[in-house]
Short mmCIF file of C-alpha atoms and ligand atoms in Angstrom, two decimals:
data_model
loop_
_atom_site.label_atom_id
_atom_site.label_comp_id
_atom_site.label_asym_id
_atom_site.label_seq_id
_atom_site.Cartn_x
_atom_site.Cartn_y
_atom_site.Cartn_z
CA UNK A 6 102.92 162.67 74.75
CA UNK A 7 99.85 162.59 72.82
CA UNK A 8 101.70 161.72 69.65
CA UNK A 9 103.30 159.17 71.07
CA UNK A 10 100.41 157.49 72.31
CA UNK A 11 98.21 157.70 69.04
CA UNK A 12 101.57 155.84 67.41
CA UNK A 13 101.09 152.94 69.96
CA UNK A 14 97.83 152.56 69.16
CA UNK A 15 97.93 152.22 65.51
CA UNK A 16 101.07 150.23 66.09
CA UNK A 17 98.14 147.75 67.67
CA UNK A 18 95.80 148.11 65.14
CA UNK A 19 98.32 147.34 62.41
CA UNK A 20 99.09 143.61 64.72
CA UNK A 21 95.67 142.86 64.79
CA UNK A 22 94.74 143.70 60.82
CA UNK A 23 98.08 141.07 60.23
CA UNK A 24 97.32 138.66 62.70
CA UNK A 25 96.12 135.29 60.91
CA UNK A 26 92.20 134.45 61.21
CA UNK A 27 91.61 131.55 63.49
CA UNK A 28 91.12 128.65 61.26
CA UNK A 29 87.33 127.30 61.03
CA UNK A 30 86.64 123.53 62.03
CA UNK A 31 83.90 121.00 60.83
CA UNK A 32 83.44 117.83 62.20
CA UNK A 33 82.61 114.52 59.88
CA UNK A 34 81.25 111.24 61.11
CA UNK A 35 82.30 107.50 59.70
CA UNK A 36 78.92 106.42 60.55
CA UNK A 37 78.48 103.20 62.28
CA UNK A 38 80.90 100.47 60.78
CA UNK A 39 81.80 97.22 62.06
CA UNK A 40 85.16 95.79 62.50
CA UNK A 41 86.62 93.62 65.56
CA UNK A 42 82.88 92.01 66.07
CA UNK A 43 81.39 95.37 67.28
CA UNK A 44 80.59 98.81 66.20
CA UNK A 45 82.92 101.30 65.09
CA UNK A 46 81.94 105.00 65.24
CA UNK A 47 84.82 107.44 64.31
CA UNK A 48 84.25 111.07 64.42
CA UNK A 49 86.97 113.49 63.06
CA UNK A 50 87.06 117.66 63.23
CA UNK A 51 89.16 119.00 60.75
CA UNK A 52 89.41 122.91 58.88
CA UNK A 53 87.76 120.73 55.41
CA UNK A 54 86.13 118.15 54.50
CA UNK A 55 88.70 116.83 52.35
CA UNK A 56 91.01 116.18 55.94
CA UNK A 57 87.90 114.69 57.40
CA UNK A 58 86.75 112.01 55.36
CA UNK A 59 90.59 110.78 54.75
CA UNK A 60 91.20 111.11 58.88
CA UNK A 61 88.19 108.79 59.02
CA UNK A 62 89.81 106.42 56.48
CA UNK A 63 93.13 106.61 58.10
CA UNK A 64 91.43 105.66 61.38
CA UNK A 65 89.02 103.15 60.14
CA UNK A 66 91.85 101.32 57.95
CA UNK A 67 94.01 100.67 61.25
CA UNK A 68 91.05 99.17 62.77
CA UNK A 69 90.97 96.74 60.31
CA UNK A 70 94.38 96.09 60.06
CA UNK A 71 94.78 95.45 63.94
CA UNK A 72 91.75 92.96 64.09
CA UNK A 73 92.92 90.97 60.80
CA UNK A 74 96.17 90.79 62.86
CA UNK A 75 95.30 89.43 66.26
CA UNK A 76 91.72 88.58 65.69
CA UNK A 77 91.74 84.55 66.98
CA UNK A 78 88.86 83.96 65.43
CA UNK A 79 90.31 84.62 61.84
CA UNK A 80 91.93 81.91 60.68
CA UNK A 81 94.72 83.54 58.66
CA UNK A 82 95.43 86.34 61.51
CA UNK A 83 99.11 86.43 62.27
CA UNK A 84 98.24 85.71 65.98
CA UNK A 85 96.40 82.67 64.36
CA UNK A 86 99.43 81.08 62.80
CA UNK A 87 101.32 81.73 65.85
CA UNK A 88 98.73 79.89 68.42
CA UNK A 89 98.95 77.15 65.59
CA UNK A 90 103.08 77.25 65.40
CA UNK A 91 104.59 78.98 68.34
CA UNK A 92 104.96 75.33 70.40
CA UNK A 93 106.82 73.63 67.27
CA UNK A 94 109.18 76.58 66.45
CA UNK A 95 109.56 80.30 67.61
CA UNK A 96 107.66 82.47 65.07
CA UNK A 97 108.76 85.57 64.21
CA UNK A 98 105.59 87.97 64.55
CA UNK A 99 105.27 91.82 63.10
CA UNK A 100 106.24 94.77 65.25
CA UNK A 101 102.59 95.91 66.32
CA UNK A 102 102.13 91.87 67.15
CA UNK A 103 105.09 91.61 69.47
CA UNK A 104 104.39 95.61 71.15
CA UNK A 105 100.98 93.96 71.91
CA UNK A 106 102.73 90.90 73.41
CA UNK A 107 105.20 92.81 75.20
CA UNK A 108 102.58 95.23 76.89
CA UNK A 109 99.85 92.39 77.97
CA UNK A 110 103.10 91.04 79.78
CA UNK A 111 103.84 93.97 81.54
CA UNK A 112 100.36 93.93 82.54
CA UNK A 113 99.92 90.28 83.78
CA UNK A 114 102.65 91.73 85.85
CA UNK A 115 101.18 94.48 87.38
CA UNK A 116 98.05 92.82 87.71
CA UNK A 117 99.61 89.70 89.10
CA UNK A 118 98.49 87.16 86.24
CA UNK A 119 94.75 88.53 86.84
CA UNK A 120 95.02 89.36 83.33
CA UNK A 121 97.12 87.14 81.32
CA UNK A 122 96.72 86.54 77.18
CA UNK A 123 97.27 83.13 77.46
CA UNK A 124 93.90 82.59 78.63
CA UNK A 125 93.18 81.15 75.23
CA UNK A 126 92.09 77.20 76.52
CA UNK A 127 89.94 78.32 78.97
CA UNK A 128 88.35 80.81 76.41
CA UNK A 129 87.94 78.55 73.90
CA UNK A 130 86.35 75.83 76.28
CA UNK A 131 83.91 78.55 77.92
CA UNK A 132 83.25 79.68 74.70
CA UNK A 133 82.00 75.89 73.31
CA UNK A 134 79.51 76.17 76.19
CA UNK A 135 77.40 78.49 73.87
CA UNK A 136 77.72 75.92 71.20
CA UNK A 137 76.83 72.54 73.61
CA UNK A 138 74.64 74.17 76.38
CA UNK A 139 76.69 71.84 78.70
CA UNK A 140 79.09 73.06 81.61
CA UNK A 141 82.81 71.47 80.68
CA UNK A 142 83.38 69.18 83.03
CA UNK A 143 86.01 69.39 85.83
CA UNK A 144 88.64 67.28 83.86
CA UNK A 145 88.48 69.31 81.32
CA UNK A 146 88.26 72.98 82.70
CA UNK A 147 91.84 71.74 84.91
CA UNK A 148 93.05 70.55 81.29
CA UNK A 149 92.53 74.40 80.37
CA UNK A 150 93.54 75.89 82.89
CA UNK A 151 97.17 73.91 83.11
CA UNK A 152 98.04 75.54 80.03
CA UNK A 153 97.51 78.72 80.58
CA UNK A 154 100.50 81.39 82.09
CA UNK A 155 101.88 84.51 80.90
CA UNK A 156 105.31 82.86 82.29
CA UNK A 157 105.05 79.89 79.61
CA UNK A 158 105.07 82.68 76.69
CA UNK A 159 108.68 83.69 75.46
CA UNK A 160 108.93 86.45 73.48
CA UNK A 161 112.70 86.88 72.62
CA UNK A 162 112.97 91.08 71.56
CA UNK A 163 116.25 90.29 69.69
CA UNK A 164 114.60 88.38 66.75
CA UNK A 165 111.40 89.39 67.47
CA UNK A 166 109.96 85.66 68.05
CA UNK A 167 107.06 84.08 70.00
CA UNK A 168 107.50 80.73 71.33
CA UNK A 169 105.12 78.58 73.77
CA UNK A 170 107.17 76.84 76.52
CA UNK A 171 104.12 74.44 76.82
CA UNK A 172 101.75 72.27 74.29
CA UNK A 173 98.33 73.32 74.02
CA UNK A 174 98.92 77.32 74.78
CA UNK A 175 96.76 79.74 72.75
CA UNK A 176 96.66 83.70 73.02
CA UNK A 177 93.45 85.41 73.13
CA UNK A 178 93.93 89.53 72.41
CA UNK A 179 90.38 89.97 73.36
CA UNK A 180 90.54 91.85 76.31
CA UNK A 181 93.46 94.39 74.88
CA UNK A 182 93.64 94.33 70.60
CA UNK A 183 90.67 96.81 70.62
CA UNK A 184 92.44 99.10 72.49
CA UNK A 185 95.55 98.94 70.51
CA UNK A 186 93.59 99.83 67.39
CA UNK A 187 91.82 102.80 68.63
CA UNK A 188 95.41 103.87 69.69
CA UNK A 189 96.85 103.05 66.09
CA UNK A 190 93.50 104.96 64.71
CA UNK A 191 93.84 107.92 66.76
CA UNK A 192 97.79 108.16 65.44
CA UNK A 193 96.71 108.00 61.97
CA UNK A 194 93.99 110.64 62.30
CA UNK A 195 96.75 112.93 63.93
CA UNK A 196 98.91 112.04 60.95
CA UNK A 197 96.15 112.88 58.18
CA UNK A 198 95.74 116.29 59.47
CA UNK A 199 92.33 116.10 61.76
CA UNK A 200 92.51 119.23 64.33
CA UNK A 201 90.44 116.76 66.93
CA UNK A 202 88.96 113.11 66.50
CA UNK A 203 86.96 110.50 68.91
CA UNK A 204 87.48 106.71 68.03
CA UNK A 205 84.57 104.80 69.64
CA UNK A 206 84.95 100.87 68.84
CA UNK A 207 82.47 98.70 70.90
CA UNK A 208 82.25 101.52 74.04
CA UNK A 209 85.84 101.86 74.41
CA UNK A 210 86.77 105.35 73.12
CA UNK A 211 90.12 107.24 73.15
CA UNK A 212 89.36 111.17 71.94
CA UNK A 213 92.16 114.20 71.11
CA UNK A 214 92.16 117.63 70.17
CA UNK A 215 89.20 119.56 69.30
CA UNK A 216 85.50 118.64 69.82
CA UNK A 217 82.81 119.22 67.70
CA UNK A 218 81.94 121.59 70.32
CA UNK A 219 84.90 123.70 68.99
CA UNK A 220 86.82 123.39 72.78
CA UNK A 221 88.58 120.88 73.81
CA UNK A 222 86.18 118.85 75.90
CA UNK A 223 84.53 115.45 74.98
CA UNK A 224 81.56 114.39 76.47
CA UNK A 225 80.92 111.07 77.09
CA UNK A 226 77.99 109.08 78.16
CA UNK A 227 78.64 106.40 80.39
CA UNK A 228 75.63 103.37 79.57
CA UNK A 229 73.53 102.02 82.60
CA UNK A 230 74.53 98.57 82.48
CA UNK A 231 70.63 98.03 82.68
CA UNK A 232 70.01 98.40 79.30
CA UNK A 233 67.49 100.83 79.52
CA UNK A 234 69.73 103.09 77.18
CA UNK A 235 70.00 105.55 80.42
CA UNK A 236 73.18 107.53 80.61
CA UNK A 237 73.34 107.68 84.63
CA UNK A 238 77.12 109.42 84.05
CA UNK A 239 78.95 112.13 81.64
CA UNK A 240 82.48 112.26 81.33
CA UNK A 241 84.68 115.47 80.36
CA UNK A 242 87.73 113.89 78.63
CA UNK A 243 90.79 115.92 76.68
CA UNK A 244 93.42 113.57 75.39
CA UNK A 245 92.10 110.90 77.15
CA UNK A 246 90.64 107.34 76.21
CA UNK A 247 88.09 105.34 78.39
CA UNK A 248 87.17 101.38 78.53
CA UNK A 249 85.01 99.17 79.85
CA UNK A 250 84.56 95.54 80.52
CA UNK A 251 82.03 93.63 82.97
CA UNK A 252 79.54 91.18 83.26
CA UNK A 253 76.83 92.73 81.63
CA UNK A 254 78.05 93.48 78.01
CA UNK A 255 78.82 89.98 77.11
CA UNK A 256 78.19 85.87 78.97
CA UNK A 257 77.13 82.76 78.30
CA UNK A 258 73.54 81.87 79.75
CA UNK A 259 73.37 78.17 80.94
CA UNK A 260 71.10 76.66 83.69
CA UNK A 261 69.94 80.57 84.23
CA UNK A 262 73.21 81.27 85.42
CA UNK A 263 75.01 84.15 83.59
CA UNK A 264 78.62 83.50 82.84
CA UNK A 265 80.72 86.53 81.97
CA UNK A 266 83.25 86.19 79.27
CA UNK A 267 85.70 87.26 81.48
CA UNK A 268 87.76 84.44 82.97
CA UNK A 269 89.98 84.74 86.43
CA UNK A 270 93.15 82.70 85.39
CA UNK A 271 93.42 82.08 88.87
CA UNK A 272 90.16 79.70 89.22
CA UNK A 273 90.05 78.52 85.64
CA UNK A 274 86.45 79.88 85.21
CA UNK A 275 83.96 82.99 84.33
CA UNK A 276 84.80 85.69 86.58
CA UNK A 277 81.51 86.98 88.35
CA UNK A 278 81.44 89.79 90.43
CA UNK A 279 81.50 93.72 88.99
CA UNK A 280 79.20 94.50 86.86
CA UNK A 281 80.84 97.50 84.99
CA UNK A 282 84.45 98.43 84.79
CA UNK A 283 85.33 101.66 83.68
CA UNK A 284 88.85 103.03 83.07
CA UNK A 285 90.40 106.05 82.34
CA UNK A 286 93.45 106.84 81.19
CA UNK A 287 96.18 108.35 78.71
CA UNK A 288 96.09 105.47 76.04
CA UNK A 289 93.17 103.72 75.27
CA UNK A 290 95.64 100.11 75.13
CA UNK A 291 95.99 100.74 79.23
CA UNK A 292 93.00 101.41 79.79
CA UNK A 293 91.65 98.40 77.85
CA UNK A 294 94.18 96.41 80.05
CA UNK A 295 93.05 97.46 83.20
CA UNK A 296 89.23 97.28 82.85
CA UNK A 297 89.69 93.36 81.94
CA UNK A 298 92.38 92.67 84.90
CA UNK A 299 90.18 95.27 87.59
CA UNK A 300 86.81 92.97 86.28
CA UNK A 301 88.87 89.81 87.36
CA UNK A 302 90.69 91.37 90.97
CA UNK A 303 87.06 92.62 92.18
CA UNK A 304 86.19 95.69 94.02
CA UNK A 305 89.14 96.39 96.32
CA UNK A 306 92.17 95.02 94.86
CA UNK A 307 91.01 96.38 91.79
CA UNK A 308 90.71 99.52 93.16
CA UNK A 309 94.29 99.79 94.77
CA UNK A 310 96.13 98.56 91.30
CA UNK A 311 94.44 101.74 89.08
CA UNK A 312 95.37 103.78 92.67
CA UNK A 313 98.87 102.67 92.18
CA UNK A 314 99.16 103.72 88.43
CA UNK A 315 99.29 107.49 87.62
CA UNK A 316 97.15 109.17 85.52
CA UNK A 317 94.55 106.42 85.67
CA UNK A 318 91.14 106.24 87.60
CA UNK A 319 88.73 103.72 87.70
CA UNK A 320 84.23 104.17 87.69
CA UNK A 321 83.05 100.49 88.84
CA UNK A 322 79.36 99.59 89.18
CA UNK A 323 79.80 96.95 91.57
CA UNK A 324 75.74 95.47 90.53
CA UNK A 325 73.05 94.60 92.77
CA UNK A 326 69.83 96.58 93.25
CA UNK A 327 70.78 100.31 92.68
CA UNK A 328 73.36 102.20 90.88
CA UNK A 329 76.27 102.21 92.69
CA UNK A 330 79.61 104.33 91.66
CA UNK A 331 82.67 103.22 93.28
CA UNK A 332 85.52 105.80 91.95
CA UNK A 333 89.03 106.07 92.59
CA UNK A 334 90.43 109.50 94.00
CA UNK A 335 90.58 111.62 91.17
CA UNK A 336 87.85 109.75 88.96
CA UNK A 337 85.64 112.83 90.20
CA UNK A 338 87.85 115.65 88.23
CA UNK A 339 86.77 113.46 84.98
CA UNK A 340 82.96 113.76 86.18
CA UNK A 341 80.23 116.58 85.10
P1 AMP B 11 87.32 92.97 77.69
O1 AMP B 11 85.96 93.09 77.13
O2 AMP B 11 88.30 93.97 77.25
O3 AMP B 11 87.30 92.84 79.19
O4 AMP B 11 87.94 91.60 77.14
C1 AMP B 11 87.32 90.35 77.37
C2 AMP B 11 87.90 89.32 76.44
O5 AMP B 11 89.28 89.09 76.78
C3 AMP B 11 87.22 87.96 76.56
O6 AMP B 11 86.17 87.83 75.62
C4 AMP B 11 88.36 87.00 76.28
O7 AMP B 11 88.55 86.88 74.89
C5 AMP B 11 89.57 87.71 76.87
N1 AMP B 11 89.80 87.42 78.30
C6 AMP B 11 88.97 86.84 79.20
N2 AMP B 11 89.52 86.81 80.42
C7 AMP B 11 90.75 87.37 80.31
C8 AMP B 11 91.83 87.63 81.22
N3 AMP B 11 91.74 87.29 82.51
N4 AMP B 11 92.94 88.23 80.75
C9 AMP B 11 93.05 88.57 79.44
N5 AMP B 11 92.08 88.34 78.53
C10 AMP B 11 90.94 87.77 78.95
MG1 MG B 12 89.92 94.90 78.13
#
């Protein structure tokens, strides 16, 4: 008996001496860059340095790509010779262009046009506000609005081609390119080797794998839409990307009113109401998606479209005096 047992135990002892080390993490920074108008932080944990810095180059080079792609306010972005083109002839458009296409589709669907990429005209006419100081008038915001609908866009998956039904249409990627590229970034950091990463561009942030606190929880401040630089809520996120859209991060001032940038297709104009839309969820494209369409539905229908999708939650601050949190169900299991 006690042979036997002394031969179990340095049976253990001999596992353990061959079992590998666990491997040692750093974590690297990008520093704050700018790409897509806003500021890109990328943050990449990795067993060396040499992993790191290429992760963050991987990451930082799909940024760029993504916005030279469907930025509308390049003029030589592919989405830019397709608002120019797409009424006269279909244009065939790269594979990341028309998966972008595809999925704001699918989401003007679910969200029952309250987001819809063709929003372009109406963009482009709020946007000369800033320029002018003048309100467009009534002619002109119905001229707009006509040509906007995510039903007047045909995308034909065969030959890959984009073609406006309608004079006049123009795409705007605004509200989901951003969170396209942090998905494209995070891909390439997973590809180059990084153990964990974070991808912040402009807020919206998708994270994986390990944290610089060596476990695999990220945690994120969420801003007080105040300004004040107060973070009034953390976040605990694994795998997960987050995104928000509202009133306060960008408008137009005119006549001291504040006009968001956010425009309900529905009325042709600046969608006012929430003040912060926060989503969470798997990808950081959906979530992207959702904060822009749950800015434009408001409160409660807002509310019952991230209910109906799994795996997603919503954190609104509705605005008025006081910080309010309206969550969805489970938005509390994401909450420290
Ligand atoms: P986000 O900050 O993600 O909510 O995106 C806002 C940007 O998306 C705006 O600056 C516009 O370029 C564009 N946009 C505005 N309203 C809509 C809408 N209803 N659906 C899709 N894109 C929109
Ligand atoms: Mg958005």
């Amino acid at each position: 008996m006690a042979v036997l047992a002394i031969t179990a135990a340095s049976a253990l002892i001999i596992r353990k001496a061959a079992a590998p080390k666990p491997p040692e993490f750093t974590t690297g920074h990008s520093g704050t860059r700018m790409v897509m108008g806003t500021f890109a932080n990328i943050t990449a944990v990795a067993e060396d340095e040499k992993t790191i810095a290429e992760s963050i180059e991987a990451a930082y080079k799909q940024l760029v790509a993504v916005d030279e792609m469907m930025s509308d306010y390049k003029e030589d972005s592919e989405l830019s010779v397709v608002n120019r083109e797409a009424y006269e002839r279909p244009v065939q458009v790269s594979e990341p262009l028309f998966d972008v296409l595809q999925t704001s589709v699918a989401y003007s669907k679910l969200s029952g046009g309250a987001f819809d990429v063709t929003i372009g005209p109406v963009v482009q006419l709020w946007r000369s506000i800033d320029k002018k100081g003048t309100r467009p008038t009534d002619e002109e915001m119905a001229a707009a609005r006509a040509r906007v609908g995510y039903e007047k866009l045909i995308l034909d998956d065969e030959k890959r081609t984009v073609r406006f039904a309608e004079p006049g249409m123009l795409l705007d990627l605004g509200a989901i390119a951003k969170g396209y590229g942090i998905d494209r970034a995070i891909e390439a950091m997973q590809a180059a080797g990084a153990a964990g990463g974070l991808v912040d561009v402009g807020g919206d942030i998708r994270c994986f794998g390990i944290s610089p606190k060596m476990t695999r929880v990220w945690r994120i401040g969420l801003d007080n839409p105040d300004g004040s630089g107060d973070i009034p809520m953390v976040l605990n996120l694994s795998d997960t990307a987050i995104a928000t859209s509202g009133d306060y991060r960008r408008f137009v001032m005119l006549d001291d009113q504040r006009y968001s940038h956010i425009i309900d297709p529905a009325a042709g104009s600046s969608a006012n109401g929430l003040t912060s839309v926060t989503i969470i969820a798997s990808r950081a494209v959906e979530a992207d998606a959702l904060a822009t369409a749950v800015s434009v539905l408001g409160q409660k229908k807002g509310l019952e479209l991230v209910e109906s999708v799994g795996n997603t939650e919503a954190v609104i601050i509705p605005g008025g005096s006081g910080l309010e949190f309206i969550k969805t169900s489970g938005a509390d299991a994401f909450i420290d």
